[in-house]
Coordinates of C-alpha atoms and ligand atoms in Angstrom, one line a residue:
M1 CA 133.1 86.0 143.6
T2 CA 131.2 82.9 144.8
V3 CA 127.6 82.6 143.9
K4 CA 125.3 81.8 146.8
K5 CA 121.9 82.5 145.3
I6 CA 120.6 81.8 141.9
C7 CA 117.4 82.9 140.2
C8 CA 116.1 81.3 137.1
I9 CA 113.5 83.2 135.1
G10 CA 111.4 80.7 133.1
A11 CA 110.2 77.4 134.6
G12 CA 110.0 75.6 131.3
Y13 CA 111.6 72.6 129.6
V14 CA 115.1 74.2 129.9
G15 CA 115.0 76.3 133.0
G16 CA 113.2 73.8 135.2
P17 CA 115.4 70.7 134.8
T18 CA 118.7 72.7 134.5
C19 CA 118.3 74.7 137.6
A20 CA 116.8 71.7 139.6
V21 CA 120.0 69.8 138.8
I22 CA 122.1 72.8 139.9
A23 CA 120.3 72.8 143.2
Y24 CA 120.7 69.0 143.4
K25 CA 124.4 69.1 142.7
C26 CA 125.2 72.3 144.8
P27 CA 123.3 72.0 148.1
G28 CA 125.1 75.1 149.3
I29 CA 123.5 77.3 146.6
Q30 CA 119.9 78.5 146.9
V31 CA 118.1 78.2 143.6
T32 CA 114.7 79.9 143.0
I33 CA 112.9 79.2 139.7
V34 CA 110.3 81.8 138.8
D35 CA 107.7 82.1 136.2
L36 CA 104.7 84.4 135.4
N37 CA 102.6 81.4 134.8
Q38 CA 101.0 80.6 138.1
A39 CA 99.6 77.2 137.0
R40 CA 103.1 76.1 135.9
I41 CA 104.6 77.1 139.3
D42 CA 101.8 75.4 141.2
A43 CA 102.5 72.2 139.2
W44 CA 106.2 72.5 140.0
N45 CA 105.2 72.7 143.7
S46 CA 102.9 69.7 143.5
D47 CA 103.4 66.0 143.1
N48 CA 102.5 66.2 139.5
L49 CA 105.3 68.1 137.8
P50 CA 104.4 70.1 134.7
I51 CA 106.9 68.3 132.4
Y52 CA 107.7 64.7 132.1
E53 CA 111.4 63.7 132.1
P54 CA 112.8 60.4 133.4
G55 CA 114.5 61.1 136.7
L56 CA 113.3 64.6 137.1
E57 CA 111.0 63.8 140.0
D58 CA 113.8 62.3 142.1
V59 CA 115.9 65.5 141.6
V60 CA 113.1 67.9 142.4
F61 CA 111.6 66.0 145.3
A62 CA 115.1 65.6 146.9
R63 CA 115.8 69.4 147.0
R64 CA 112.4 71.2 146.9
G65 CA 111.8 73.3 150.0
K66 CA 115.5 72.8 151.0
N67 CA 117.6 74.8 148.5
L68 CA 115.2 74.6 145.5
F69 CA 112.1 76.9 145.3
F70 CA 109.5 77.6 142.7
S71 CA 107.7 80.9 142.8
T72 CA 105.8 83.6 140.9
D73 CA 107.5 86.4 142.9
V74 CA 109.9 87.3 140.1
D75 CA 111.0 90.6 141.6
K76 CA 112.1 89.2 144.9
A77 CA 114.0 86.3 143.3
I78 CA 115.8 88.7 141.0
N79 CA 116.7 90.9 143.9
D80 CA 118.0 88.2 146.2
A81 CA 120.1 86.5 143.5
D82 CA 123.8 86.9 142.7
L83 CA 123.3 85.2 139.4
I84 CA 120.2 85.1 137.1
F85 CA 119.6 82.6 134.4
V86 CA 117.2 83.9 131.7
S87 CA 115.5 80.9 130.4
V88 CA 112.3 82.1 128.8
N89 CA 110.8 81.0 125.5
T90 CA 112.0 82.4 122.2
P91 CA 109.6 81.2 119.6
T92 CA 109.9 82.0 115.9
K93 CA 108.1 85.3 115.0
K94 CA 104.7 84.7 113.5
T95 CA 104.1 88.3 112.2
G96 CA 106.1 91.4 111.3
M97 CA 109.7 91.7 110.2
G98 CA 111.5 88.4 110.0
A99 CA 108.1 86.5 110.4
G100 CA 108.7 82.8 109.9
S101 CA 112.4 82.8 110.6
A102 CA 113.5 85.4 113.2
A103 CA 113.3 84.6 116.9
D104 CA 110.7 86.5 118.9
L105 CA 112.8 88.1 121.6
A106 CA 109.9 89.8 123.3
Y107 CA 110.1 87.5 126.3
V108 CA 113.9 87.8 126.6
E109 CA 113.5 91.6 126.4
S110 CA 110.8 91.8 129.0
A111 CA 112.7 89.6 131.4
T112 CA 115.8 91.7 130.9
R113 CA 113.9 94.9 131.5
R114 CA 112.5 93.5 134.7
I115 CA 116.0 92.7 135.9
A116 CA 117.1 96.2 135.2
E117 CA 114.1 97.7 136.9
V118 CA 114.1 95.8 140.1
A119 CA 117.8 94.9 140.8
T120 CA 119.2 96.9 143.7
S121 CA 122.6 95.1 143.6
S122 CA 125.0 93.9 140.9
K123 CA 124.3 90.7 139.2
I124 CA 125.6 88.2 136.7
V125 CA 123.0 87.7 134.0
V126 CA 123.2 84.5 132.1
E127 CA 121.6 84.0 128.7
K128 CA 120.3 80.4 128.8
S129 CA 117.5 80.5 126.2
T130 CA 118.7 79.7 122.6
V131 CA 118.8 83.1 121.0
P132 CA 120.2 84.6 117.9
C133 CA 123.9 85.5 117.9
R134 CA 124.5 88.9 119.5
T135 CA 121.4 88.9 121.7
A136 CA 123.7 89.2 124.7
Q137 CA 124.7 92.6 123.3
S138 CA 121.0 93.7 123.3
M139 CA 120.5 92.5 126.8
R140 CA 123.6 94.4 127.9
T141 CA 122.4 97.6 126.3
I142 CA 118.9 97.3 128.0
L143 CA 120.5 96.5 131.4
E144 CA 123.0 99.4 131.2
A145 CA 120.4 101.9 130.0
N146 CA 117.9 101.1 132.7
C147 CA 119.8 100.2 135.8
R148 CA 120.2 102.2 139.0
E149 CA 123.5 103.9 139.8
N150 CA 126.5 101.9 141.0
I151 CA 125.0 98.6 139.8
R152 CA 126.8 96.5 137.3
F153 CA 125.6 93.6 135.2
D154 CA 127.9 91.1 133.7
I155 CA 126.4 89.1 130.8
L156 CA 127.3 85.5 130.1
S157 CA 126.1 83.1 127.4
N158 CA 125.6 79.6 128.7
P159 CA 123.5 77.7 126.1
E160 CA 121.9 74.4 127.1
F161 CA 122.5 71.3 125.1
L162 CA 120.2 68.9 126.9
A163 CA 117.8 66.8 124.8
E164 CA 114.3 66.2 126.0
G165 CA 113.6 62.7 127.3
T166 CA 117.2 62.4 128.5
A167 CA 117.4 65.8 130.2
I168 CA 118.5 64.6 133.6
T169 CA 121.2 62.2 132.3
D170 CA 122.4 64.9 129.9
L171 CA 122.6 67.4 132.7
F172 CA 124.4 65.0 135.1
N173 CA 126.9 64.0 132.5
P174 CA 127.2 66.7 129.7
D175 CA 129.5 66.2 126.8
R176 CA 130.5 69.8 127.4
V177 CA 129.3 73.0 129.2
L178 CA 129.8 76.1 127.2
I179 CA 130.3 79.5 128.8
G180 CA 130.8 82.6 126.7
A181 CA 131.9 86.0 128.2
L182 CA 133.1 89.4 127.2
Q183 CA 136.8 89.3 127.2
T184 CA 137.2 92.0 129.9
E185 CA 138.5 91.6 133.4
E186 CA 134.9 91.7 134.9
G187 CA 133.6 89.4 132.1
L188 CA 136.2 86.8 132.8
K189 CA 135.5 87.0 136.6
A190 CA 131.8 86.4 136.0
Q191 CA 132.7 83.5 133.7
Q192 CA 134.8 82.0 136.4
A193 CA 132.0 82.2 138.9
L194 CA 129.8 80.2 136.6
V195 CA 132.6 77.7 135.9
E196 CA 132.8 77.1 139.7
I197 CA 129.1 76.2 139.8
Y198 CA 129.4 73.6 137.1
T199 CA 132.6 72.1 138.4
H200 CA 130.7 70.9 141.4
W201 CA 129.9 67.9 139.2
V202 CA 131.3 68.4 135.7
P203 CA 135.0 67.7 135.1
I204 CA 136.8 70.9 134.3
E205 CA 138.1 69.7 131.0
R206 CA 134.5 69.5 129.8
V207 CA 133.8 73.2 130.5
I208 CA 134.6 75.3 127.5
T209 CA 135.1 79.0 127.8
T210 CA 134.8 81.2 124.8
N211 CA 133.9 84.8 123.9
L212 CA 130.2 85.7 123.9
W213 CA 129.6 85.5 120.2
S214 CA 131.2 82.1 119.7
S215 CA 129.1 80.7 122.5
E216 CA 125.9 82.1 121.1
L217 CA 126.7 80.9 117.5
S218 CA 127.9 77.4 118.7
K219 CA 124.4 76.6 120.0
L220 CA 122.8 77.5 116.7
A221 CA 125.5 75.7 114.8
A222 CA 125.3 72.5 116.9
N223 CA 121.5 72.2 116.5
A224 CA 121.8 73.0 112.7
M225 CA 124.4 70.3 112.2
L226 CA 122.4 67.7 114.2
A227 CA 119.3 68.5 112.2
Q228 CA 121.4 68.5 109.0
R229 CA 122.5 64.9 109.7
I230 CA 118.8 63.8 110.0
S231 CA 117.9 65.6 106.8
S232 CA 120.9 64.0 105.1
I233 CA 119.9 60.5 106.1
N234 CA 116.2 61.3 105.3
A235 CA 117.2 62.5 101.8
L236 CA 119.1 59.2 101.4
S237 CA 116.0 57.3 102.6
A238 CA 114.1 58.6 99.5
I239 CA 116.9 57.2 97.3
C240 CA 116.8 53.9 99.3
E241 CA 113.0 53.5 98.7
A242 CA 113.6 54.1 95.0
T243 CA 116.6 51.8 94.5
G244 CA 116.2 48.9 97.0
A245 CA 119.1 50.0 99.2
D246 CA 118.2 49.8 102.9
V247 CA 118.6 53.0 104.9
D248 CA 119.6 51.3 108.1
E249 CA 122.3 49.4 106.3
V250 CA 123.5 52.6 104.6
A251 CA 123.5 54.5 107.9
Y252 CA 125.4 51.8 109.6
A253 CA 128.0 51.5 106.9
C254 CA 128.5 55.3 106.8
G255 CA 128.5 55.7 110.6
R256 CA 131.3 53.2 111.0
D257 CA 133.6 55.8 109.4
S258 CA 135.1 57.4 112.5
R259 CA 135.0 60.7 110.8
I260 CA 131.2 60.4 110.4
G261 CA 130.3 58.6 113.6
P262 CA 127.2 56.4 114.2
K263 CA 125.0 58.7 116.2
F264 CA 122.0 60.7 114.9
L265 CA 121.7 58.9 111.6
K266 CA 118.3 57.3 112.2
A267 CA 116.0 57.9 109.3
S268 CA 112.5 59.0 110.4
V269 CA 109.3 60.6 109.4
G270 CA 111.0 63.9 110.2
F271 CA 112.6 65.7 113.1
G272 CA 110.5 67.7 115.5
G273 CA 111.1 69.5 118.8
S274 CA 111.2 73.1 119.8
C275 CA 114.8 73.7 118.8
F276 CA 115.9 72.3 115.4
Q277 CA 113.7 74.2 113.1
K278 CA 113.7 77.3 115.1
D279 CA 117.5 77.4 115.5
I280 CA 118.1 76.7 111.8
L281 CA 115.7 79.5 110.9
N282 CA 117.5 81.8 113.3
L283 CA 120.7 80.9 111.4
V284 CA 119.1 81.5 108.1
Y285 CA 117.8 84.9 109.3
L286 CA 121.3 85.8 110.6
A287 CA 122.9 84.9 107.2
E288 CA 120.3 86.9 105.3
Q289 CA 120.9 89.9 107.6
F290 CA 124.6 89.8 106.8
H291 CA 123.8 89.5 103.0
L292 CA 124.9 85.9 102.7
P293 CA 122.1 84.4 100.6
E294 CA 124.1 81.2 99.6
V295 CA 124.6 80.4 103.3
A296 CA 121.0 81.1 104.1
A297 CA 119.8 78.8 101.3
Y298 CA 122.2 76.1 102.3
W299 CA 120.7 75.9 105.8
R300 CA 117.1 76.5 104.8
Q301 CA 117.3 73.3 102.7
V302 CA 117.6 71.3 105.9
V303 CA 114.2 72.5 106.9
I304 CA 112.7 72.1 103.4
M305 CA 114.0 68.5 103.3
N306 CA 112.3 67.8 106.7
E307 CA 108.9 69.1 105.4
Y308 CA 109.4 67.0 102.2
Q309 CA 110.0 63.9 104.3
K310 CA 106.7 64.3 106.1
E311 CA 104.9 64.9 102.8
R312 CA 106.5 61.9 101.2
F313 CA 105.4 59.6 104.0
V314 CA 101.8 60.8 103.7
H315 CA 101.9 60.3 100.0
R316 CA 103.3 56.8 100.4
I317 CA 100.5 56.0 102.9
I318 CA 97.7 57.3 100.7
S319 CA 99.0 55.7 97.5
T320 CA 99.5 52.3 99.3
L321 CA 95.9 52.5 100.6
F322 CA 94.7 52.4 97.0
N323 CA 94.9 56.2 96.6
T324 CA 92.3 57.1 99.0
I325 CA 91.9 57.2 102.8
T326 CA 88.5 58.8 102.8
N327 CA 86.5 57.2 105.7
K328 CA 89.2 54.8 106.4
K329 CA 90.3 54.2 109.9
I330 CA 93.9 55.1 110.5
A331 CA 95.5 54.2 113.8
V332 CA 98.3 56.6 114.7
L333 CA 100.7 55.4 117.3
G334 CA 102.5 58.3 119.0
F335 CA 102.0 62.1 119.1
A336 CA 105.1 63.3 120.9
F337 CA 108.0 64.6 118.8
K338 CA 110.2 61.7 120.2
K339 CA 109.9 59.0 122.8
D340 CA 110.1 59.6 126.6
T341 CA 108.6 63.1 126.4
G342 CA 105.1 64.6 126.5
D343 CA 106.3 67.5 124.4
T344 CA 104.6 67.9 121.0
R345 CA 106.2 71.0 119.7
E346 CA 106.8 70.7 115.9
S347 CA 106.0 67.0 116.1
A348 CA 105.7 65.2 112.7
A349 CA 102.5 63.7 114.1
I350 CA 100.8 67.1 113.9
T351 CA 101.5 67.5 110.2
L352 CA 100.5 63.9 109.4
I353 CA 97.2 63.9 111.3
K354 CA 96.2 67.2 109.8
D355 CA 96.8 65.8 106.4
F356 CA 94.8 62.6 107.2
I357 CA 92.0 64.9 108.4
Q358 CA 92.1 66.9 105.2
E359 CA 91.7 63.6 103.3
H360 CA 88.6 62.7 105.5
A361 CA 90.2 59.8 107.2
R362 CA 89.0 58.7 110.7
V363 CA 92.0 59.0 112.9
H364 CA 92.4 57.0 116.1
L365 CA 95.3 58.1 118.1
Y366 CA 97.2 56.8 121.1
D367 CA 100.2 58.3 122.8
P368 CA 101.4 57.2 126.3
K369 CA 102.3 60.6 127.6
V370 CA 100.8 63.6 125.7
E371 CA 97.9 65.4 127.4
H372 CA 94.6 65.3 125.5
A373 CA 94.1 69.0 125.7
Q374 CA 97.5 69.5 124.0
I375 CA 96.5 67.2 121.2
Y376 CA 93.4 69.2 120.4
M377 CA 95.3 72.5 120.7
D378 CA 97.9 71.3 118.2
L379 CA 95.3 70.0 115.7
I380 CA 93.0 73.0 115.5
E381 CA 93.5 74.4 112.1
P382 CA 91.5 77.5 110.8
G383 CA 89.4 76.5 107.9
V384 CA 89.8 72.8 108.4
A385 CA 89.0 72.0 112.0
D386 CA 88.3 75.3 113.8
S387 CA 87.5 74.0 117.3
K388 CA 87.9 71.0 119.5
A389 CA 84.5 69.8 118.5
Q390 CA 85.5 70.0 114.9
V391 CA 88.7 68.0 115.6
E392 CA 86.7 65.4 117.5
K393 CA 84.7 64.7 114.3
H394 CA 87.8 63.3 112.7
L395 CA 89.9 62.2 115.7
T396 CA 89.4 59.8 118.6
I397 CA 92.0 59.8 121.3
C398 CA 92.4 56.2 122.6
S399 CA 93.7 54.9 125.9
S400 CA 95.8 52.0 124.4
A401 CA 97.4 51.0 121.1
Y402 CA 95.1 48.0 120.9
E403 CA 92.0 50.3 121.2
A404 CA 93.4 52.6 118.5
C405 CA 94.1 49.7 116.1
Q406 CA 90.8 47.9 116.5
D407 CA 89.1 47.7 113.1
A408 CA 91.7 50.0 111.6
D409 CA 92.6 49.8 107.9
A410 CA 96.2 51.0 108.6
V411 CA 98.5 51.5 111.6
V412 CA 101.0 54.4 111.3
V413 CA 103.9 54.4 113.8
V414 CA 105.0 58.1 114.3
T415 CA 106.8 58.2 117.6
E416 CA 109.4 55.6 118.6
W417 CA 108.0 54.8 122.0
D418 CA 109.5 51.5 123.3
E419 CA 106.0 50.2 124.0
F420 CA 105.2 50.2 120.3
K421 CA 108.1 47.8 119.4
D422 CA 107.0 44.3 118.4
T423 CA 108.8 43.0 121.4
H424 CA 106.3 44.9 123.6
L425 CA 103.0 45.0 121.7
D426 CA 101.2 41.9 120.6
Y427 CA 101.0 42.6 116.9
Q428 CA 99.3 39.3 116.2
K429 CA 96.4 40.5 118.3
I430 CA 96.5 43.8 116.5
Y431 CA 96.5 42.0 113.1
D432 CA 93.5 39.9 114.1
S433 CA 91.5 42.9 115.1
M434 CA 92.1 44.9 111.9
H435 CA 90.4 45.2 108.6
K436 CA 92.1 43.2 105.8
P437 CA 94.4 43.8 104.1
A438 CA 96.0 45.1 107.3
F439 CA 98.6 47.8 106.5
I440 CA 101.3 49.1 108.8
F441 CA 103.6 52.0 108.1
D442 CA 106.7 52.3 110.2
G443 CA 107.9 56.0 110.3
R444 CA 110.6 55.2 112.9
L445 CA 112.2 51.9 111.7
I446 CA 111.4 50.2 115.1
L447 CA 109.5 47.2 113.8
D448 CA 110.7 43.8 112.6
A449 CA 109.1 44.0 109.1
P450 CA 109.8 40.4 108.1
K451 CA 108.2 39.1 111.3
L452 CA 105.1 41.3 110.7
R453 CA 104.9 40.2 107.1
K454 CA 104.8 36.6 108.2
M455 CA 101.7 37.4 110.3
G456 CA 100.0 38.8 107.2
F457 CA 100.6 42.5 107.6
K458 CA 101.4 44.6 104.5
V459 CA 104.4 46.6 105.9
E460 CA 105.9 49.8 104.6
V461 CA 109.0 51.2 106.2
I462 CA 110.7 54.6 105.6
G463 CA 113.9 54.2 103.7
K464 CA 113.1 50.6 102.6
H465 CA 111.8 49.4 99.3
N466 CA 109.0 47.0 99.7
L467 CA 110.4 44.1 97.7
A468 CA 107.3 42.0 98.4
G469 CA 105.1 44.6 96.7
T470 CA 102.1 46.2 98.4
A471 CA 98.8 44.6 97.5
Ligands
UDX1 C1 117.8 68.9 120.5 C2 119.4 68.7 120.7 O1 119.7 67.3 120.6 C3 119.8 69.3 122.0 O2 121.2 69.2 122.1 C4 119.4 70.7 122.1 O3 119.7 71.3 123.3 C5 117.9 70.9 121.9 O4 117.5 70.3 120.6 P1 115.7 67.6 121.4 O5 114.9 68.4 120.4 O6 115.1 67.6 122.8 O7 117.2 68.1 121.5 O8 115.7 66.1 120.9 P2 116.6 65.3 119.9 O9 117.0 64.0 120.5 O10 117.8 66.0 119.3 O11 115.6 65.0 118.7 C6 115.1 66.0 117.8 C7 114.3 65.3 116.7 O12 115.1 64.6 115.8 C8 113.2 64.3 117.2 O13 112.0 64.4 116.5 C9 113.9 63.0 116.9 O14 113.0 61.9 116.8 C10 114.6 63.3 115.6 N1 115.7 62.4 115.4 C11 116.8 62.3 116.2 C12 115.7 61.6 114.2 O15 114.7 61.6 113.4 N2 116.8 60.8 113.9 C13 117.9 60.7 114.7 O16 118.8 60.0 114.4 C14 117.9 61.5 115.9
UDX2 C1 138.2 61.2 100.3 C2 137.6 60.4 101.5 O1 138.2 60.9 102.7 C3 138.0 58.9 101.3 O2 137.4 58.2 102.3 C4 137.5 58.4 99.9 O3 137.9 57.1 99.7 C5 138.1 59.3 98.8 O4 137.7 60.7 99.1 P1 140.6 62.3 99.7 O5 139.8 63.0 98.7 O6 141.8 61.6 99.3 O7 139.6 61.1 100.4 O8 141.0 63.2 100.9 P2 140.2 63.8 102.2 O9 141.2 63.8 103.3 O10 138.9 63.3 102.4 O11 140.1 65.4 101.8 C6 139.2 65.8 100.7 C7 139.3 67.3 100.6 O12 138.6 67.9 101.8 C8 140.7 67.9 100.7 O13 140.7 69.0 99.8 C9 140.8 68.4 102.1 O14 141.7 69.5 102.2 C10 139.4 68.9 102.4 N1 139.0 68.9 103.8 C11 139.0 67.8 104.6 C12 138.7 70.1 104.4 O15 138.6 71.1 103.8 N2 138.3 70.1 105.8 C13 138.3 69.0 106.5 O16 138.0 69.0 107.8 C14 138.7 67.8 105.9
ADP3 P1 111.9 76.3 126.9 O1 111.6 75.0 126.2 O2 112.9 77.2 126.2 O3 112.3 76.1 128.4 P2 109.2 77.0 127.7 O4 108.1 77.6 126.9 O5 109.0 75.5 128.2 O6 110.5 77.1 126.9 O7 109.4 77.8 129.0 C1 109.6 79.2 129.1 C2 108.9 79.7 130.3 O8 109.3 81.1 130.5 C3 107.4 79.7 130.2 O9 106.9 78.9 131.3 C4 107.0 81.2 130.4 O10 105.8 81.4 131.1 C5 108.2 81.8 131.1 N1 108.4 83.3 130.9 C6 108.3 83.9 129.7 N2 108.6 85.3 129.9 C7 108.8 85.4 131.3 C8 109.1 86.5 132.1 N3 109.2 87.8 131.6 N4 109.2 86.3 133.4 C9 109.0 85.1 134.0 N5 108.7 84.0 133.2 C10 108.6 84.1 131.9

């Protein structure tokens, strides 16, 4: 079969860009992206898109109103479509069985039930959200138990590998597209229909077809391995700080081994983002369910190491600042979990700033993209700062890095935004405006430490021993 109409349920970070790119690359296919959240859909239909991604506006504005539509009419879009992407959120469960590690599949289930209830013709249903292995089976059971007579649903797994901040280039030029299907005649036909969509722009040799379970597990595995590399280099960064080895030099030397490769070896204050922690915890939960405690412990350690890295950085900051930051002004540069995104999910900045607030520091924060309301939402912590007004007692959101650093005792670089590099910011000006001694903590290894030391800064960098001493 040839797909003519696509519906995408969930207009978030994954569904929005992915299906906008499909519309862009396949002008002959009508793509409707639906969401229950009216404000989000209104934003997609406005000049001010709800998510920031370089290149996204060009793609959306080129096709919107032509073959790309955003709507809250979920039922109509389901009914019209030949193929439906399910791209809803799957957060880690906060309560009940599996709390803290299992994925909350309530949104996937409710979207699936909706499809079964309203569909009056057969559909290909594509699992796009990252979900635990064997979720497709549950979706299939729900669809088959609830559908009308003479309607069939074929389920595919098509996990998304885009990274935020580079979503559009990743989608235009993916390393691979992965499509899993049941190994039945109908399953393989459905798989082929989705292959045909992607091969409008992706070379066929980059499209991998597997069985359903391999596809689902590969997504969790890829994210777990990527996160594991960061935890590995971060674990080494602690040894570097203790020994005098330099983590950048170690990463470079290791990465030159073609079996290891150079990418994803940048030490940092810790990984964030909506996927890594959640997907590893999914894998941990899966291993536990299958009575594989050693496997579960192995992967869990990747997350433990990430928490440790954040803690270690906070300790280093406090001990360098003569063991107290009470009433000191700390300028935090960056709140997003990485550069070029406004997304803050699991950002290391949240943990760091909460710790600074607990220590009664005065935090002045600047991030070029994150919405202020989001910052307050992330920092409200029961028992510490219960409300926005409470957060505001400890935190000032600034409109530039210079403003945040004015009269500060220390500057902490948390997100690697290009504009924080010493080639962009005038650090001499910052130094002149700060309390002395002026400390700077580089949690992203983006600064030229020797250059800043020459200006007079006391510089502390993750994964680097401060040979000059602190005070
Ligand atoms: C990740 C995967 O890369 C992507 O394939 C998957 O689809 C979703 O999860 P994302 O979370 O958007 O994408 O960003 P990514 O670039 O992977 O960064 C995740 C975190 O790791 C960020 O906080 C980043 O700063 C950190 N990181 C990344 C490092 O600390 N060091 C590195 O070398 C790379
Ligand atoms: C290793 C390093 O590769 C080499 O760079 C270093 O100088 C010495 O240690 P070696 O132990 O000789 O070399 O062999 P290697 O090919 O690395 O294999 C080590 C073990 O890992 C073997 O038992 C091999 O069978 C196993 N292995 C390797 C796997 O199980 N799976 C793999 O994908 C690769
Ligand atoms: P992701 O990063 O996985 O894309 P997001 O939270 O950014 O996650 O987006 C998921 C979107 O899915 C949200 O905008 C949410 O409102 C939407 N959503 C969740 N459940 C449903 C549903 N049953 N029908 C339609 N939209 C849904």
